[in-house]
Amino acid sequence: MDAMNPNLLVALALLVVPALYLFVFPKRTGNPNSKDDKHQPLDGGRSKPATLRSILSELRIFLPFLLPKDRGVQRKLIYCYFLVGVCLAIDRVVKLISPMLLRRIVDALNSAEPTTQLPWVEIVLFVLFRKIGTKVIGRVSSSYRRRALDELTDTISMTLYNKILDQSSEYHESKEMGTVWRTVCDSGTSAVYYFSHVTVNQLPVILDIALGIGACWKIFDGRMALAMVTIIVLYVGFSAAIPPWNKEMLEEVIRLNQEASNIGLDTINNWQTVSYFNRTQHERSRYGKAVKASRESNIRFMRPVRSGDITRQLVASIGVGAVCLLGCWQIQHSSRSAGDFVLLFQFWDDLFTPLDFLVNLLPSTERYLAESQKFIEILQLEPKVKDKEGAAEFKLGNGSIRFDNVSFSYDGKRDAVKNVSFKAEGGKTIAIVGETGGGKSTLFKLLCRAYDVTGGSIKIDGQDLRDVTLESFRKHVSIVPQAIGVFNTTILDNLRYANLEATREEVEDACRAAALHKRILDFPNGYEEKVGEKGAKLSGGELQRMAIARALLRKSQIVLFDEATSNLDAETESRIQEYLRKWYTGRTVVVVAHRLATIANADLIISFKDGVIVEAGRHDELLAKRGYFHLLWEKQRLAWNPPKEGGEGKSLLASS
């Protein structure tokens, strides 16, 4: 082997450094005057592709997941990491040794001496190393890599799931839950595959390239190593010069794909509405357009990538020819053998195949990275309503409630609740009434601590809700909301959701009190009947009665009703109200009501209008004042029993 000329070392350095620069810091195109490329139009500016530097910087996100706190999972992952690392190391050695064995085999077979024996040892070792060894090692590595990825995917998915559950009402009411759930399901997989591509596929490729060039330098000479580096520089340079994937276009592809999926899911969830309004053809057209837009966006996105592949392959082919010519020239003008040519070709293949794989893998990694951005966004979410540091356990007393100058705004601009103050003794029934949009439900949500007040304070038994833990407070509260949520499981499971320890007898007693027991028995499977998606098998009134039964099973000291009987007929409502009046005894009950007759016996009625309290008192007191409450009462009376000709109609509400 020729001695390495110092000038060649300088030349190698001058070629390698620009190559690394192009690869790690590729040229960024787009508007040079723009300070933020994310505001460039989709067909104009280009954003940063996934570079080695950006990829490595993102890996820190995954570090907490590599060794979760669970010791059992830790041991499994360490075992898998170790075996995958050993397999990768063995594979590197095999790739170095097998070309040398092949050279010996070729030289032995090409020998001019007819008595030369077949190189059985080299042949057996080559087959074992190159064909059997690599396959076995690859299978073992793939198996344990898959096990590690499955563990990481489960860990990440559970982390995302817990993050979503911890979010407050503001998040859930503002997000499209179908998209959020797909993020939970898909982002974990994308994030794990992104990490896997970098650590198991890309980083070892860089080592392969270094080992391949070093081996050629050692076995041949510096001129061959310089030729290889030159070709690699040209290859990487052309790859860097090709316009990278446009990040905005990639985000558009993902967005349009999600929109098409959302339209399809939304249509299926609302099939009844589609059927009622005879909009089947409209929905087919809408979904078809969304799918077409998604497909066309993906085609536009992939077009420059395919063009770049052709250019890269042309450079690679020229490079193979150049190396082969140089090798042939050295063999012809020196004592090198045909085995050396085979060795050179094998080394080149082992070097350039992973390089080509690496360059082609970077765009895929960029896509995984873009898809895992939502995973990163969820990881960085902080709930608006959460336990403050050092929050105490809620200590239940008699359930007294005090609002001190409470204000709240959803958007930070307009107050939905303004300077509300009132006090209610424990064990009493408080009713909140007013016209639609007046702020009743907002007050209800603040009392549930679905939101935190932006001004003032809410205290229960003298404890500010922001100073106690959410879990300790909510376990003492029963809630009957307007929108009743049920799971697609059995009626019994849905009822027990309020109290997982409730017996069958307790469940049936609660259903009898809610006038639901007989209706449940009418189902073919009784309490074991599945309610369907979003309670499709139950009517609105049956869902409300189920919510009331849940509250009864909860057995809480503080009970909150939000329009709890709005979907019930008068007879059923009367029966339930009769039971509830007895059940209310000793409990603090807050009722948001639209039907004023249902709260005539409340200890305190608060009339709410435009986010402020306009009146407060008992039913008879407020009617005597002939103010806002009296106005609401008269409106309902006339709506229920309009006056007849020649006289006034009888008030159904007043007689109830």
XYZ file of C-alpha atoms in Angstrom:
656
model
C 0.000 0.000 0.000
C 1.301 3.446 -0.899
C 2.312 5.716 1.928
C -0.301 8.321 2.613
C 0.765 11.634 1.149
C 0.127 14.582 3.522
C -1.328 16.464 0.570
C -3.954 13.755 0.261
C -4.881 14.234 3.905
C -5.431 17.925 3.254
C -7.494 17.136 0.165
C -9.615 14.661 2.103
C -10.254 17.237 4.806
C -11.133 19.902 2.243
C -13.672 17.550 0.680
C -15.139 15.987 3.816
C -15.747 19.259 5.679
C -17.876 20.825 2.896
C -19.762 17.527 2.542
C -20.647 17.484 6.208
C -21.622 21.131 6.062
C -23.938 20.508 3.121
C -25.437 17.489 4.822
C -25.866 18.906 8.305
C -26.573 22.514 7.307
C -28.158 22.290 3.828
C -28.926 25.392 1.853
C -32.165 27.020 2.849
C -34.117 28.492 0.004
C -37.012 30.868 0.037
C -37.422 34.555 0.666
C -34.124 35.835 2.088
C -35.841 38.888 3.501
C -38.351 36.862 5.481
C -37.677 36.486 9.162
C -40.086 33.620 9.499
C -40.486 31.127 6.668
C -43.611 29.652 8.156
C -45.482 32.660 6.782
C -44.280 32.008 3.218
C -46.885 30.850 0.684
C -47.153 27.106 0.134
C -45.969 27.374 -3.463
C -43.133 29.743 -2.769
C -40.882 29.571 0.269
C -39.108 26.473 1.385
C -38.511 25.600 4.993
C -35.770 23.675 6.681
C -35.676 19.975 5.958
C -34.777 17.426 8.577
C -31.006 17.763 8.927
C -28.646 15.775 11.081
C -28.443 18.708 13.473
C -32.216 19.153 13.733
C -32.735 15.414 14.117
C -30.268 15.126 16.961
C -31.740 18.173 18.676
C -35.181 16.555 18.612
C -33.931 13.308 20.148
C -33.860 14.898 23.606
C -37.666 14.779 23.589
C -37.537 10.992 23.698
C -34.968 10.664 26.473
C -37.529 10.454 29.327
C -39.294 7.611 27.507
C -36.183 5.516 26.908
C -36.136 4.396 30.531
C -39.597 4.874 32.061
C -40.054 4.942 35.821
C -41.590 1.472 35.824
C -38.700 -0.828 36.840
C -40.140 -3.833 35.002
C -40.367 -1.897 31.739
C -36.884 -0.498 32.362
C -35.378 -3.990 32.586
C -37.130 -5.110 29.400
C -35.938 -2.072 27.467
C -32.332 -2.295 28.689
C -32.249 -5.952 27.655
C -33.611 -5.093 24.198
C -31.241 -2.123 23.790
C -28.263 -4.307 24.683
C -29.121 -7.060 22.209
C -29.882 -4.598 19.397
C -26.552 -2.858 20.069
C -24.663 -6.155 20.013
C -26.344 -7.115 16.734
C -25.447 -3.774 15.169
C -21.820 -4.145 16.270
C -21.587 -7.697 14.886
C -23.125 -6.554 11.632
C -20.463 -3.856 11.262
C -17.705 -6.469 11.749
C -19.319 -8.865 9.257
C -19.469 -6.108 6.634
C -15.721 -5.569 7.020
C -14.625 -9.216 7.084
C -16.857 -10.728 4.380
C -15.358 -8.700 1.448
C -11.847 -9.831 2.506
C -13.001 -13.456 2.520
C -14.507 -12.961 -0.928
C -11.183 -11.579 -2.180
C -9.349 -14.728 -0.980
C -11.931 -16.951 -2.643
C -11.643 -15.129 -5.990
C -7.823 -15.119 -5.860
C -7.738 -18.815 -5.059
C -10.124 -19.709 -7.882
C -8.204 -17.430 -10.267
C -4.869 -19.008 -9.428
C -2.764 -20.238 -12.343
C -1.713 -23.363 -10.434
C -4.058 -26.263 -11.310
C -3.254 -28.101 -8.086
C -4.637 -25.306 -5.902
C -7.345 -26.657 -3.617
C -10.677 -24.970 -3.211
C -10.628 -22.451 -0.327
C -13.228 -24.389 1.650
C -12.596 -22.518 4.889
C -13.046 -19.105 3.257
C -16.136 -20.280 1.371
C -17.787 -21.664 4.502
C -16.918 -18.569 6.522
C -18.160 -16.265 3.752
C -21.490 -18.084 3.522
C -21.812 -18.127 7.304
C -20.909 -14.456 7.668
C -22.469 -12.889 4.603
C -25.538 -14.949 3.950
C -26.510 -16.756 7.121
C -24.955 -14.509 9.776
C -26.397 -11.255 8.469
C -29.861 -12.784 8.079
C -29.861 -14.284 11.574
C -28.422 -11.127 13.115
C -30.972 -9.030 11.214
C -33.858 -11.188 12.450
C -32.679 -11.109 16.054
C -32.080 -7.350 15.906
C -35.474 -6.754 14.281
C -37.256 -8.902 16.862
C -35.818 -7.128 19.908
C -36.072 -3.767 18.221
C -39.784 -4.455 17.648
C -40.237 -5.368 21.306
C -38.535 -2.158 22.407
C -40.589 -0.067 19.978
C -43.822 -1.645 21.217
C -42.931 -0.794 24.812
C -42.013 2.767 23.836
C -45.201 3.168 21.779
C -47.344 1.994 24.705
C -45.520 4.310 27.107
C -45.863 7.321 24.800
C -49.530 6.582 24.038
C -50.335 6.321 27.753
C -48.481 9.574 28.407
C -50.496 11.345 25.703
C -53.722 9.780 26.969
C -53.031 10.986 30.497
C -52.154 14.447 29.205
C -55.483 14.692 27.376
C -57.419 13.502 30.439
C -55.675 16.109 32.590
C -56.733 18.991 30.352
C -59.519 21.305 31.476
C -62.814 22.165 29.797
C -61.263 24.943 27.728
C -59.122 22.444 25.819
C -61.832 19.828 25.275
C -64.424 22.375 24.202
C -62.115 24.023 21.669
C -60.557 20.968 20.023
C -61.878 18.503 17.502
C -61.768 15.355 19.576
C -61.551 13.034 16.566
C -58.289 14.693 15.565
C -57.034 14.668 19.147
C -57.729 10.972 19.516
C -55.983 10.134 16.237
C -53.032 12.104 17.552
C -52.995 9.946 20.678
C -53.178 6.777 18.568
C -50.854 7.774 15.717
C -48.363 10.249 17.142
C -46.886 7.701 19.519
C -46.168 5.399 16.577
C -44.771 8.246 14.452
C -42.604 9.490 17.304
C -41.221 6.023 18.025
C -40.483 5.318 14.375
C -38.795 8.701 14.092
C -36.555 7.802 17.016
C -35.956 4.324 15.599
C -35.016 5.640 12.156
C -32.436 7.968 13.651
C -30.834 5.656 16.208
C -31.017 2.278 14.482
C -30.957 3.243 10.796
C -29.246 6.588 10.328
C -26.484 6.776 12.919
C -25.079 3.288 12.076
C -25.019 4.301 8.392
C -22.633 7.140 9.200
C -20.379 4.612 10.959
C -20.564 2.297 7.923
C -19.385 5.102 5.650
C -16.444 5.941 7.912
C -15.404 2.284 8.224
C -15.730 1.718 4.476
C -13.522 4.673 3.565
C -10.996 3.705 6.242
C -10.838 0.120 4.968
C -10.271 1.251 1.363
C -7.559 3.604 2.539
C -5.840 0.798 4.439
C -6.182 -1.952 1.798
C -5.680 0.177 -1.320
C -4.233 3.659 -0.924
C -5.052 7.277 -0.278
C -5.918 7.906 -3.922
C -8.761 5.363 -3.798
C -10.019 6.798 -0.497
C -9.821 10.291 -1.996
C -11.799 9.170 -5.041
C -14.509 7.666 -2.829
C -14.736 10.774 -0.679
C -14.941 12.953 -3.790
C -17.872 10.942 -5.131
C -19.574 11.014 -1.732
C -19.116 14.794 -1.589
C -20.635 15.169 -5.065
C -23.497 12.853 -4.155
C -24.254 14.656 -0.908
C -23.778 18.013 -2.624
C -26.315 17.185 -5.311
C -28.682 15.885 -2.642
C -28.342 19.122 -0.673
C -28.785 21.237 -3.814
C -32.072 19.529 -4.680
C -34.949 21.578 -3.196
C -35.824 19.951 0.120
C -39.270 18.892 1.127
C -41.359 21.925 1.824
C -42.409 21.789 5.453
C -45.519 23.837 4.801
C -46.530 21.480 1.998
C -45.924 18.512 4.274
C -48.082 20.097 6.946
C -50.721 20.751 4.284
C -50.656 17.068 3.284
C -51.158 16.017 6.896
C -53.854 18.669 7.442
C -55.846 17.734 4.327
C -55.589 14.064 5.202
C -56.948 14.813 8.683
C -59.724 16.980 7.229
C -60.849 14.172 4.932
C -60.794 11.759 7.844
C -62.708 14.206 10.047
C -65.406 14.724 7.409
C -65.904 10.984 7.051
C -66.020 10.418 10.808
C -68.308 13.390 11.385
C -70.727 12.196 8.710
C -70.888 8.690 10.147
C -71.415 10.016 13.674
C -74.257 12.217 12.404
C -75.775 9.760 9.931
C -79.230 10.353 11.387
C -79.050 14.080 10.620
C -77.768 13.274 7.130
C -80.731 10.959 6.626
C -83.325 13.377 8.047
C -82.270 16.172 5.699
C -81.673 13.846 2.723
C -78.068 14.982 2.371
C -76.446 11.648 1.453
C -75.315 12.845 -1.981
C -74.079 16.113 -0.471
C -71.917 14.243 2.046
C -70.592 11.883 -0.607
C -69.582 14.876 -2.709
C -68.042 16.662 0.279
C -66.008 13.634 1.328
C -64.963 12.926 -2.274
C -63.669 16.477 -2.702
C -61.731 16.239 0.554
C -60.127 12.913 -0.467
C -59.229 14.335 -3.896
C -57.664 17.456 -2.330
C -55.626 15.257 0.008
C -54.404 13.048 -2.855
C -53.474 15.989 -5.093
C -51.610 17.665 -2.249
C -49.592 14.487 -1.701
C -48.758 14.296 -5.440
C -47.527 17.920 -5.457
C -45.520 17.197 -2.345
C -43.796 14.092 -3.779
C -43.026 15.497 -7.273
C -39.710 17.255 -6.405
C -38.634 14.288 -4.306
C -38.962 11.874 -7.233
C -37.053 14.256 -9.506
C -34.281 14.467 -6.934
C -34.051 10.675 -6.747
C -33.288 10.458 -10.467
C -30.471 13.024 -10.181
C -28.946 11.261 -7.187
C -29.008 7.875 -8.893
C -27.279 9.359 -11.951
C -24.470 10.721 -9.765
C -24.221 7.373 -7.965
C -23.921 5.448 -11.250
C -21.165 7.751 -12.514
C -19.389 7.308 -9.195
C -19.481 3.507 -9.421
C -18.028 3.656 -12.921
C -15.229 6.006 -11.833
C -14.219 3.815 -8.886
C -14.271 0.696 -11.048
C -12.062 2.360 -13.687
C -9.591 3.497 -11.019
C -9.516 0.009 -9.550
C -8.934 -1.585 -12.948
C -6.128 0.873 -13.672
C -4.424 0.091 -10.347
C -4.731 -3.669 -10.966
C -3.286 -3.320 -14.443
C -0.328 -1.194 -13.317
C 0.526 -2.972 -10.079
C 0.613 -6.361 -8.473
C -3.010 -6.247 -7.394
C -5.250 -9.194 -8.214
C -8.776 -9.755 -9.477
C -9.717 -10.433 -5.874
C -8.751 -6.876 -5.038
C -11.197 -5.628 -7.680
C -13.984 -7.764 -6.195
C -13.038 -6.513 -2.738
C -13.182 -2.917 -3.944
C -16.577 -3.417 -5.577
C -17.935 -5.131 -2.473
C -16.656 -2.352 -0.215
C -18.165 0.249 -2.513
C -21.504 -1.523 -2.448
C -21.377 -1.807 1.353
C -20.480 1.871 1.576
C -22.790 3.412 -0.998
C -25.897 1.339 -0.278
C -26.222 2.699 3.289
C -25.346 6.203 2.047
C -28.136 6.047 -0.508
C -30.392 4.622 2.200
C -29.477 7.478 4.530
C -30.173 10.210 1.968
C -33.498 8.637 1.033
C -34.389 8.091 4.664
C -34.027 11.737 5.639
C -37.273 12.829 3.901
C -39.115 9.936 5.541
C -37.671 11.007 8.848
C -38.842 14.548 8.156
C -42.348 13.241 7.626
C -42.229 11.254 10.852
C -40.894 14.362 12.570
C -43.712 16.515 11.185
C -46.317 13.980 12.269
C -44.769 13.707 15.722
C -45.002 17.487 16.185
C -48.537 17.047 17.494
C -47.138 14.559 19.974
C -44.643 17.193 21.090
C -47.413 19.810 21.317
C -49.503 17.565 23.558
C -46.491 16.781 25.743
C -46.016 20.503 26.276
C -49.658 21.107 27.181
C -50.412 22.373 30.652
C -54.004 22.254 31.913
C -55.566 25.631 32.605
C -57.190 24.209 35.723
C -54.791 22.224 37.891
C -53.682 21.765 41.466
C -51.478 24.551 42.704
C -48.246 23.657 44.418
C -48.975 22.682 48.004
C -52.743 22.363 47.416
C -54.525 20.917 50.457
C -57.122 18.163 50.646
C -60.682 19.420 50.573
C -62.391 18.983 53.952
C -66.128 18.645 53.634
C -68.291 20.449 56.161
C -71.976 21.186 55.719
C -71.460 22.364 52.114
C -71.819 26.127 52.480
C -71.084 28.101 49.299
C -69.745 31.637 49.016
C -69.084 33.649 45.856
C -66.967 36.749 46.547
C -66.935 39.272 43.691
C -66.487 36.502 41.084
C -65.735 37.459 37.480
C -64.875 35.248 34.535
C -64.084 35.681 30.845
C -63.686 32.950 28.220
C -61.631 35.034 25.837
C -60.031 37.541 28.200
C -62.007 40.396 26.644
C -65.682 40.145 27.531
C -66.830 39.024 30.967
C -69.371 36.193 30.955
C -69.753 36.595 34.730
C -69.288 39.998 36.396
C -68.694 40.694 40.078
C -71.024 37.975 41.372
C -71.383 37.695 45.135
C -73.744 35.577 47.210
C -73.702 33.206 50.143
C -75.681 29.986 50.607
C -75.817 27.965 53.802
C -74.958 24.278 53.736
C -77.813 21.816 53.348
C -79.935 24.286 51.369
C -81.202 24.324 47.788
C -80.020 27.175 45.579
C -81.558 27.809 42.166
C -80.013 29.864 39.373
C -82.469 31.125 36.762
C -82.355 33.443 33.767
C -82.734 33.607 30.032
C -80.606 31.593 27.634
C -77.103 33.051 27.257
C -77.303 34.973 30.517
C -74.396 33.139 32.164
C -76.172 30.458 34.233
C -74.180 27.546 32.827
C -70.941 29.507 33.142
C -71.654 29.993 36.837
C -72.340 26.257 37.064
C -68.999 25.420 35.400
C -67.131 27.714 37.766
C -68.745 25.965 40.720
C -67.652 22.588 39.305
C -64.204 24.123 38.776
C -64.296 23.249 35.105
C -62.779 26.745 34.797
C -60.956 28.929 37.285
C -62.323 32.379 38.027
C -60.463 35.334 36.561
C -61.445 37.535 39.484
C -62.695 37.038 43.027
C -63.055 33.646 44.695
C -65.417 30.706 45.199
C -65.325 29.098 48.601
C -67.011 25.954 49.833
C -66.950 25.402 53.578
C -64.553 28.346 53.743
C -61.993 26.780 51.353
C -61.066 28.497 48.112
C -61.496 25.933 45.328
C -58.118 26.929 43.895
C -56.409 26.020 47.173
C -57.604 22.403 47.296
C -56.858 19.440 45.040
C -59.319 18.752 42.253
C -59.627 15.068 43.126
C -60.410 15.671 46.801
C -63.055 18.268 45.896
C -64.770 16.439 43.055
C -65.191 13.202 44.979
C -67.669 15.055 47.223
C -69.695 16.435 44.281
C -72.450 14.868 42.156
C -73.178 16.532 38.820
C -76.110 16.190 36.426
C -75.004 18.101 33.292
C -77.015 19.303 30.321
C -75.024 17.123 27.909
C -75.171 13.623 29.350
C -72.171 11.538 28.394
C -72.505 7.750 28.197
C -70.113 5.039 27.086
C -70.935 2.405 24.488
C -71.247 -0.279 27.098
C -74.092 -1.698 29.196
C -76.702 0.341 31.043
C -75.435 -1.157 34.288
C -71.827 -0.136 33.630
C -72.918 3.382 32.715
C -74.919 3.734 35.924
C -72.112 2.329 38.079
C -69.692 4.821 36.570
C -70.785 7.248 39.288
C -70.019 4.715 42.014
C -67.942 1.716 40.989
C -68.712 -0.006 44.308
C -72.506 0.271 43.962
C -74.403 -2.989 44.302
C -77.031 -4.146 41.821
C -79.707 -3.440 44.404
C -78.487 0.127 44.909
C -78.458 0.678 41.157
C -82.018 -0.538 40.795
C -83.202 1.617 43.714
C -81.640 4.701 42.100
C -83.321 3.854 38.797
C -86.692 3.449 40.499
C -86.272 6.893 42.068
C -85.391 8.289 38.626
C -88.443 6.573 37.030
C -86.113 4.516 34.840
C -86.235 0.976 36.239
C -89.325 -0.220 34.338
C -88.050 1.229 31.078
C -84.734 -0.601 31.470
C -86.530 -3.900 32.009
C -88.293 -3.389 28.673
C -84.979 -3.815 26.840
C -84.229 -7.398 25.667
C -81.165 -7.624 27.928
C -82.394 -5.358 30.715
C -79.533 -3.749 32.594
C -77.039 -5.615 30.393
C -78.290 -3.873 27.249
C -75.640 -1.810 25.446
C -76.673 1.814 25.038
C -75.045 2.301 21.608
C -72.770 5.069 20.361
C -73.481 8.210 22.405
C -76.522 6.483 23.911
C -78.235 6.021 20.545
C -80.686 3.458 21.992
C -81.909 5.858 24.667
C -84.150 8.877 24.297
C -83.206 12.308 25.621
C -85.481 11.832 28.623
C -84.028 8.393 29.381
C -80.511 9.818 29.240
C -81.519 12.552 31.698
C -83.024 10.008 34.063
C -79.824 7.956 33.821
C -77.841 11.070 34.777
C -80.139 11.639 37.775
C -79.741 7.985 38.824
C -75.968 8.408 38.630
C -76.163 11.412 40.953
C -78.243 9.403 43.423
C -75.712 6.568 43.367
C -72.889 9.013 43.982
C -74.352 9.870 47.415
C -72.494 13.185 47.558
C -73.089 16.005 50.017
C -72.958 18.622 47.241
C -75.200 18.095 44.208
C -75.236 20.221 41.046
C -78.083 20.035 38.505
C -77.907 21.784 35.138
C -81.334 21.691 33.448
C -81.697 18.182 34.844
C -85.320 17.565 33.822
C -85.654 19.650 30.657
C -86.380 16.610 28.452
C -88.926 14.946 30.740
C -92.680 14.944 30.412
C -94.701 16.635 33.154
C -95.812 13.411 34.858
C -92.352 11.841 34.992
C -90.818 15.134 36.100
C -93.387 15.442 38.913
C -92.598 11.931 40.197
C -88.857 12.542 40.143
C -89.158 15.966 41.762
C -91.237 14.474 44.584
C -88.465 11.968 45.342
C -85.691 14.541 44.949
C -87.278 16.951 47.424
C -86.899 14.280 50.113
C -83.435 13.303 48.911
C -82.263 16.944 49.010
C -82.665 17.031 52.812
C -79.320 17.731 54.439
C -77.547 18.210 51.075
C -76.353 21.371 49.390
C -78.079 21.445 46.019
C -77.447 23.932 43.224
C -79.979 23.822 40.388
C -79.647 25.669 37.094
C -83.226 25.709 35.828
C -85.196 26.978 32.899
C -88.555 25.643 34.069
C -89.237 27.913 37.001
C -91.934 25.676 38.472
C -89.297 23.051 39.287
C -87.483 25.382 41.709
C -90.449 26.967 43.481
C -89.401 25.331 46.775
C -85.747 26.424 46.599
C -84.304 28.126 49.680
C -82.612 30.747 47.518
C -83.348 31.723 43.914
C -80.763 33.807 42.078
C -81.963 35.639 38.966
C -79.111 35.966 36.520
C -78.988 38.280 33.512
C -76.087 39.276 31.265
C -73.573 37.797 33.705
C -74.760 39.633 36.810
C -77.194 38.934 39.646
C -80.282 41.124 39.310
C -82.377 39.555 42.082
C -82.105 37.000 44.849
C -84.615 35.615 47.307
C -87.313 32.986 47.783
C -89.959 32.248 45.166
C -92.812 34.213 46.742
C -90.533 37.134 47.589
C -89.331 37.473 43.994
C -92.846 37.285 42.578
C -93.965 39.990 45.013
C -91.185 42.278 43.810
C -92.570 42.061 40.267
C -89.073 42.368 38.854
C -87.003 40.223 36.487
C -88.030 36.888 38.031
C -91.694 37.883 37.813
C -91.178 38.751 34.150
C -89.657 35.320 33.450
C -92.478 33.645 35.346
C -95.156 35.458 33.373
C -93.469 34.646 30.065
C -93.479 30.961 30.910
C -97.028 31.066 32.234
C -98.315 32.588 29.022
C -96.233 30.209 26.912
C -97.643 27.178 28.710
C -101.232 28.371 28.939
C -102.011 31.306 26.625
C -105.073 33.383 27.547
C -108.362 32.407 25.942
C -110.860 34.809 24.463
C -112.979 36.410 27.186
C -110.617 35.616 30.044
C -107.144 34.627 31.226
C -105.933 31.095 30.994
C -105.097 29.055 34.040
C -101.372 28.818 34.792
C -100.184 25.232 34.602
C -96.980 26.262 36.327
C -98.759 27.941 39.188
C -100.874 24.897 39.819
C -98.006 22.452 39.699
